[in-house]
C-alpha positions as a printed NumPy array, in Angstrom:
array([[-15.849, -30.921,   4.839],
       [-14.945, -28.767,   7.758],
       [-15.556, -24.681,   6.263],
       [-12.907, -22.524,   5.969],
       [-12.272, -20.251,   9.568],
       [-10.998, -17.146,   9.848],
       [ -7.398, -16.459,  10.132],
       [ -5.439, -14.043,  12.563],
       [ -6.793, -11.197,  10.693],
       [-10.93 , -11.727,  11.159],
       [-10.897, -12.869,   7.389],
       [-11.991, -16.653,   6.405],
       [ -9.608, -18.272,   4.208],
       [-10.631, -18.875,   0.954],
       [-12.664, -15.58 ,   0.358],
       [-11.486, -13.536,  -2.385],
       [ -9.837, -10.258,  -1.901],
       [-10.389,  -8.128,  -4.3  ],
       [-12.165,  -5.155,  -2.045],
       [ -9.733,  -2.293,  -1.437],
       [ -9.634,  -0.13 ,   2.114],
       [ -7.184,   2.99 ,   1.966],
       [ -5.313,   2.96 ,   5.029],
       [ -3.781,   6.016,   6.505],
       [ -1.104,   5.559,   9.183],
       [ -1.61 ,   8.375,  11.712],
       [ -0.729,   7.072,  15.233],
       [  2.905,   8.515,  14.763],
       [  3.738,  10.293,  18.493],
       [  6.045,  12.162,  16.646],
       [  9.056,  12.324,  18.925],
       [ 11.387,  13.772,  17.054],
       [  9.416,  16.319,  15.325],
       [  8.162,  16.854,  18.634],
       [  4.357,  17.253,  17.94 ],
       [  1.866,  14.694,  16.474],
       [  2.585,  14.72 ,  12.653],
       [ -1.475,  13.664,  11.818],
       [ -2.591,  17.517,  12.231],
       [  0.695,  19.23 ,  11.025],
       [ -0.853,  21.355,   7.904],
       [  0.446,  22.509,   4.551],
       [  0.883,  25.3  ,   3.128],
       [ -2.838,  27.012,   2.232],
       [ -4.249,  28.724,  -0.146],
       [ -3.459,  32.305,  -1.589],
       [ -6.705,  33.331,   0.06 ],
       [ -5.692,  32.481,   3.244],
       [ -7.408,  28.941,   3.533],
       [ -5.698,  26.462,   6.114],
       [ -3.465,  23.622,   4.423],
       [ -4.796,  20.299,   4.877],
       [ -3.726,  18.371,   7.435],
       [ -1.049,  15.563,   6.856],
       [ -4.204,  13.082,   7.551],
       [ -6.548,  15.071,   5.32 ],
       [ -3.782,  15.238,   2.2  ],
       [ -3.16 ,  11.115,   2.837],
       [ -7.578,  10.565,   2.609],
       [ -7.485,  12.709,  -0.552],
       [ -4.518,  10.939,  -2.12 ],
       [ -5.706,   7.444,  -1.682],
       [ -9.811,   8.859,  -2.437],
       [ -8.337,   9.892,  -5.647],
       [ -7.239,   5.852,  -6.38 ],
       [ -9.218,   3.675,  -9.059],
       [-10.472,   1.041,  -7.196],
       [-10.407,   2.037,  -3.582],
       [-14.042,   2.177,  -1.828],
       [-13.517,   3.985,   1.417],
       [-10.587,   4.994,   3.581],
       [ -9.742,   3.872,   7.409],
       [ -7.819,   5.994,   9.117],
       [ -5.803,   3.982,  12.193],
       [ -4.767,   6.637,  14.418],
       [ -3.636,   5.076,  17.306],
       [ -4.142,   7.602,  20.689],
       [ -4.543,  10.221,  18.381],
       [ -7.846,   9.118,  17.083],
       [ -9.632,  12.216,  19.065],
       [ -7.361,  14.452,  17.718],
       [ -7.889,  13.357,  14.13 ],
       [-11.026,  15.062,  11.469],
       [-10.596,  13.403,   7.978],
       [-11.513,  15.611,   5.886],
       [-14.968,  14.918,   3.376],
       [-13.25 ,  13.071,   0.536],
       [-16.681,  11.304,  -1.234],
       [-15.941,   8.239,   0.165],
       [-17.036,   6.73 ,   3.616],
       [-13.951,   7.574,   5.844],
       [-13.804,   5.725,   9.459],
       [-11.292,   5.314,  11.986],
       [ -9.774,   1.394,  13.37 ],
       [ -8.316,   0.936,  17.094],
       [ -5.075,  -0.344,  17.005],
       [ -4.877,  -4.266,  16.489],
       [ -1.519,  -6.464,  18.528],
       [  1.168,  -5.286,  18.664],
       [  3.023,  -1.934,  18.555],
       [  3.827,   0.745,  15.995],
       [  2.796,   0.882,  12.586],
       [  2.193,  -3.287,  12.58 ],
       [ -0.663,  -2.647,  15.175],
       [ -2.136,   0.118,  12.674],
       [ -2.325,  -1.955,  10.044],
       [ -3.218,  -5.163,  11.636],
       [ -6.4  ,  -2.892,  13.388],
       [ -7.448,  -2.232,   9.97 ],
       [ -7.159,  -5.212,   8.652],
       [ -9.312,  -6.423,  11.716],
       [-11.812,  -3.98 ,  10.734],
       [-12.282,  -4.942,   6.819],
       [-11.422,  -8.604,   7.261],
       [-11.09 , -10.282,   3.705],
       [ -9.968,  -6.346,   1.988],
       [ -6.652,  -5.717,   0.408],
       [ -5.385,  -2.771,   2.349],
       [ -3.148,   0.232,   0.597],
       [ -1.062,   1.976,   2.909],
       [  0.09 ,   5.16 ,   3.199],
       [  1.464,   7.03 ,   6.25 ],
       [  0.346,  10.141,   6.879],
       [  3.994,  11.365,   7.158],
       [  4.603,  10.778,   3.436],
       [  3.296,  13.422,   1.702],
       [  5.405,  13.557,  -1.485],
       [  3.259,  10.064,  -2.444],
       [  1.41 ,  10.88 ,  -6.122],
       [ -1.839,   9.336,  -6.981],
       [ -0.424,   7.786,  -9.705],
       [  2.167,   5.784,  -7.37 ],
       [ -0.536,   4.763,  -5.177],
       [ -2.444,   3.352,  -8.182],
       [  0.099,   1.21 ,  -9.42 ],
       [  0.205,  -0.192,  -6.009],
       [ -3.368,  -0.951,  -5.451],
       [ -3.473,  -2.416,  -9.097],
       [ -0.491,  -5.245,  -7.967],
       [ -2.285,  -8.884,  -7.351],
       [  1.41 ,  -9.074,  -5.425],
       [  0.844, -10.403,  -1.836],
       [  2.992,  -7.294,  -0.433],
       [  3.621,  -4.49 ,  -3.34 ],
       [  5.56 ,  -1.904,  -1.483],
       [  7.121,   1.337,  -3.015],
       [ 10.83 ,   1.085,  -3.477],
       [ 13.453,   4.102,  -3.805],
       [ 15.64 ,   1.414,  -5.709],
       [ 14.342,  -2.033,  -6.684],
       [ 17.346,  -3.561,  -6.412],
       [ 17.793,  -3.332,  -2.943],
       [ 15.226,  -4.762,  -0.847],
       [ 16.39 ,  -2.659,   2.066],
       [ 14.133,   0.15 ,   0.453],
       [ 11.125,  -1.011,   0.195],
       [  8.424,   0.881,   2.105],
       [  5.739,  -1.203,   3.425],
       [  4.049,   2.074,   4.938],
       [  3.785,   2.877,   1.112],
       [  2.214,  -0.628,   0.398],
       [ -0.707,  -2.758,  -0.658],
       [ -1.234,  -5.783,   1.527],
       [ -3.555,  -8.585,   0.458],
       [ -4.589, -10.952,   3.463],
       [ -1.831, -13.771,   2.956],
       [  0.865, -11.269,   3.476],
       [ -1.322,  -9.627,   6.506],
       [ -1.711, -12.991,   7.733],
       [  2.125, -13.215,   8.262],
       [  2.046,  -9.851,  10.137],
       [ -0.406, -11.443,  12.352],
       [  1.661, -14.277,  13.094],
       [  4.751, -12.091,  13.409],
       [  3.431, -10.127,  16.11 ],
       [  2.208, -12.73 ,  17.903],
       [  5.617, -13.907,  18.131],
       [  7.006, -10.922,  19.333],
       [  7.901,  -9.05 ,  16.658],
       [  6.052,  -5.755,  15.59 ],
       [  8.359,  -4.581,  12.763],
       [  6.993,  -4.335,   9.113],
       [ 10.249,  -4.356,   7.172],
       [ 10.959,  -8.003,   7.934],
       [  7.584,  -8.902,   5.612],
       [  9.414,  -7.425,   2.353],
       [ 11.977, -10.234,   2.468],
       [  9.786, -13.233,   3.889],
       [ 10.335, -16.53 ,   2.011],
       [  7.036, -17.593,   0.433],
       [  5.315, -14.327,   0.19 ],
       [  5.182, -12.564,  -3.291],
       [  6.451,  -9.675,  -3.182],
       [  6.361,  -7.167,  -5.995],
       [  7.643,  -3.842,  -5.279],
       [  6.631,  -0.612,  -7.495],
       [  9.769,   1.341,  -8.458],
       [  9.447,   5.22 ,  -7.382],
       [ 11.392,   6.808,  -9.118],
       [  9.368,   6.663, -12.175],
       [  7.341,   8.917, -10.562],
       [  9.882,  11.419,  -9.96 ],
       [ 13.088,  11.93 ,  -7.391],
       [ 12.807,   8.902,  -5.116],
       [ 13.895,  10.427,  -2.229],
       [ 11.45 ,  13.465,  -2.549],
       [  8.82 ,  10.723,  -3.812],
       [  9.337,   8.669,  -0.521],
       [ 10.44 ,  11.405,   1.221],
       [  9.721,  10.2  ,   5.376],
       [  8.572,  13.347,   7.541],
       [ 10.836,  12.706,  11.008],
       [ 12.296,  16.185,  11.807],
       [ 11.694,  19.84 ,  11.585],
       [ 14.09 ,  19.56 ,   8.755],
       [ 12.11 ,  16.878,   7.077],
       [  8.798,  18.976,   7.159],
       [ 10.444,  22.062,   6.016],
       [ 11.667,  20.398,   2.941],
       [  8.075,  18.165,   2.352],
       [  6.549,  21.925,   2.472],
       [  8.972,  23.749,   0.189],
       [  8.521,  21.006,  -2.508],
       [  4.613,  20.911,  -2.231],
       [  4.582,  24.595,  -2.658],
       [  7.03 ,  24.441,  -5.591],
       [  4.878,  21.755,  -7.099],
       [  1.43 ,  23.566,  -6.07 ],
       [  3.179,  27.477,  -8.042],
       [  3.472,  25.065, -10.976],
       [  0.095,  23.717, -11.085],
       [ -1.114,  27.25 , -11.143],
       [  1.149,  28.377, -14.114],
       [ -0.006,  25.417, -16.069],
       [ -3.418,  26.814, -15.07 ],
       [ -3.298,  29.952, -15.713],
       [ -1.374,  29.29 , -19.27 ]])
């Protein structure tokens, strides 16, 4: 009996998948923002602490998962540019795999942990909560992206996403045939896909809010600080 080889993603079929990566997205140019969104930075502390970086918030969101045993960060050109910050778990970055966009980032780390189930989460989605990202990475879905409303799949996120290797198996094949978007996967016959409603986790579109524009990252940095004053009432009471 011939053994199993590996598929388009460096894992062998037939080896179980139960191994989680976090997987930040940072390889964003940032066009419209006009400045790489990986080393923006939030609002700091009252003692006059730098924020975190966009990157550094994503590693600490996704270190804070049940489950999750280290963090790759695929950063693209950026990867120079790019200091994860220490988050108790190893934390490594992945060149770019095929392709273009955020398909090559996650294809790259999937080429890097071959045989892992990979959760997402781009670096330009800071509004994400822990708890979101652990309902994700506790799907056994192929694809389990976060959804601003599950009842149309046109808003499913698969930048907010756990892929196990079947589904990044079909990205592989995808881009070899040309075509580097992610969406497409959330609707592909024969895949399972399970999305994770948002908005039980709050306001979808803060929840999933997408950092594109000045505009964008004013309103991602008004709500953290809105959320962060609260934390430090409850604190403090």
């Amino acid at each position: 009996m011939k053994p199993p080889g590996p598929d388009a993603t460096g894992a062998k079929r037939g080896e179980p998948s139960s191994r989680i990566a976090g997987v930040v997205l940072a390889g964003g140019a940032g066009r419209r923002l006009g400045r790489n969104k990986a080393v923006l930075r939030l609002p700091g502390s009252r003692s006059g602490e730098p924020g975190p970086t966009l990157v550094d918030w994503a590693v600490t969101r996704l270190a804070g998962v049940a489950g999750v045993e280290e963090i790759v960060v695929a950063a693209g050109d950026f990867g120079a540019e790019v200091r994860p910050v220490d988050c108790g778990l190893r934390v490594s970055t992945a060149p770019d795999g095929p392709g273009a966009g955020p398909a090559a980032g996650v294809l790259g780390a999937a080429r890097s942990r071959p045989g892992h189930r990979l959760l997402v989460l781009a670096c330009d989605l800071p509004l994400v909560p822990v708890d979101l990202l652990g309902d994700l990475a506790a799907s056994d879905a192929e694809l389990a992206p976060a959804t601003s409303d599950p009842g149309d799949p046109r808003s499913m996120n698969p930048t907010c996403a756990l892929w196990a290797p079947p589904a990044l198996e079909r990205l592989a094949a995808r881009i070899e045939e040309g075509d580097n978007r992610l969406y497409p996967l959330t609707r592909c016959a024969g895949l399972r896909v399970e999305p994770v409603d948002a908005g039980r986790f709050g306001d979808p579109d803060d929840v999933l809010l997408n950092v594109n524009t000045a505009a964008d990252w004013e309103r991602a940095r008004r709500l953290i600080e809105r959320e962060s004053a609260r934390r430090r009432r409850r604190a403090g009471g």
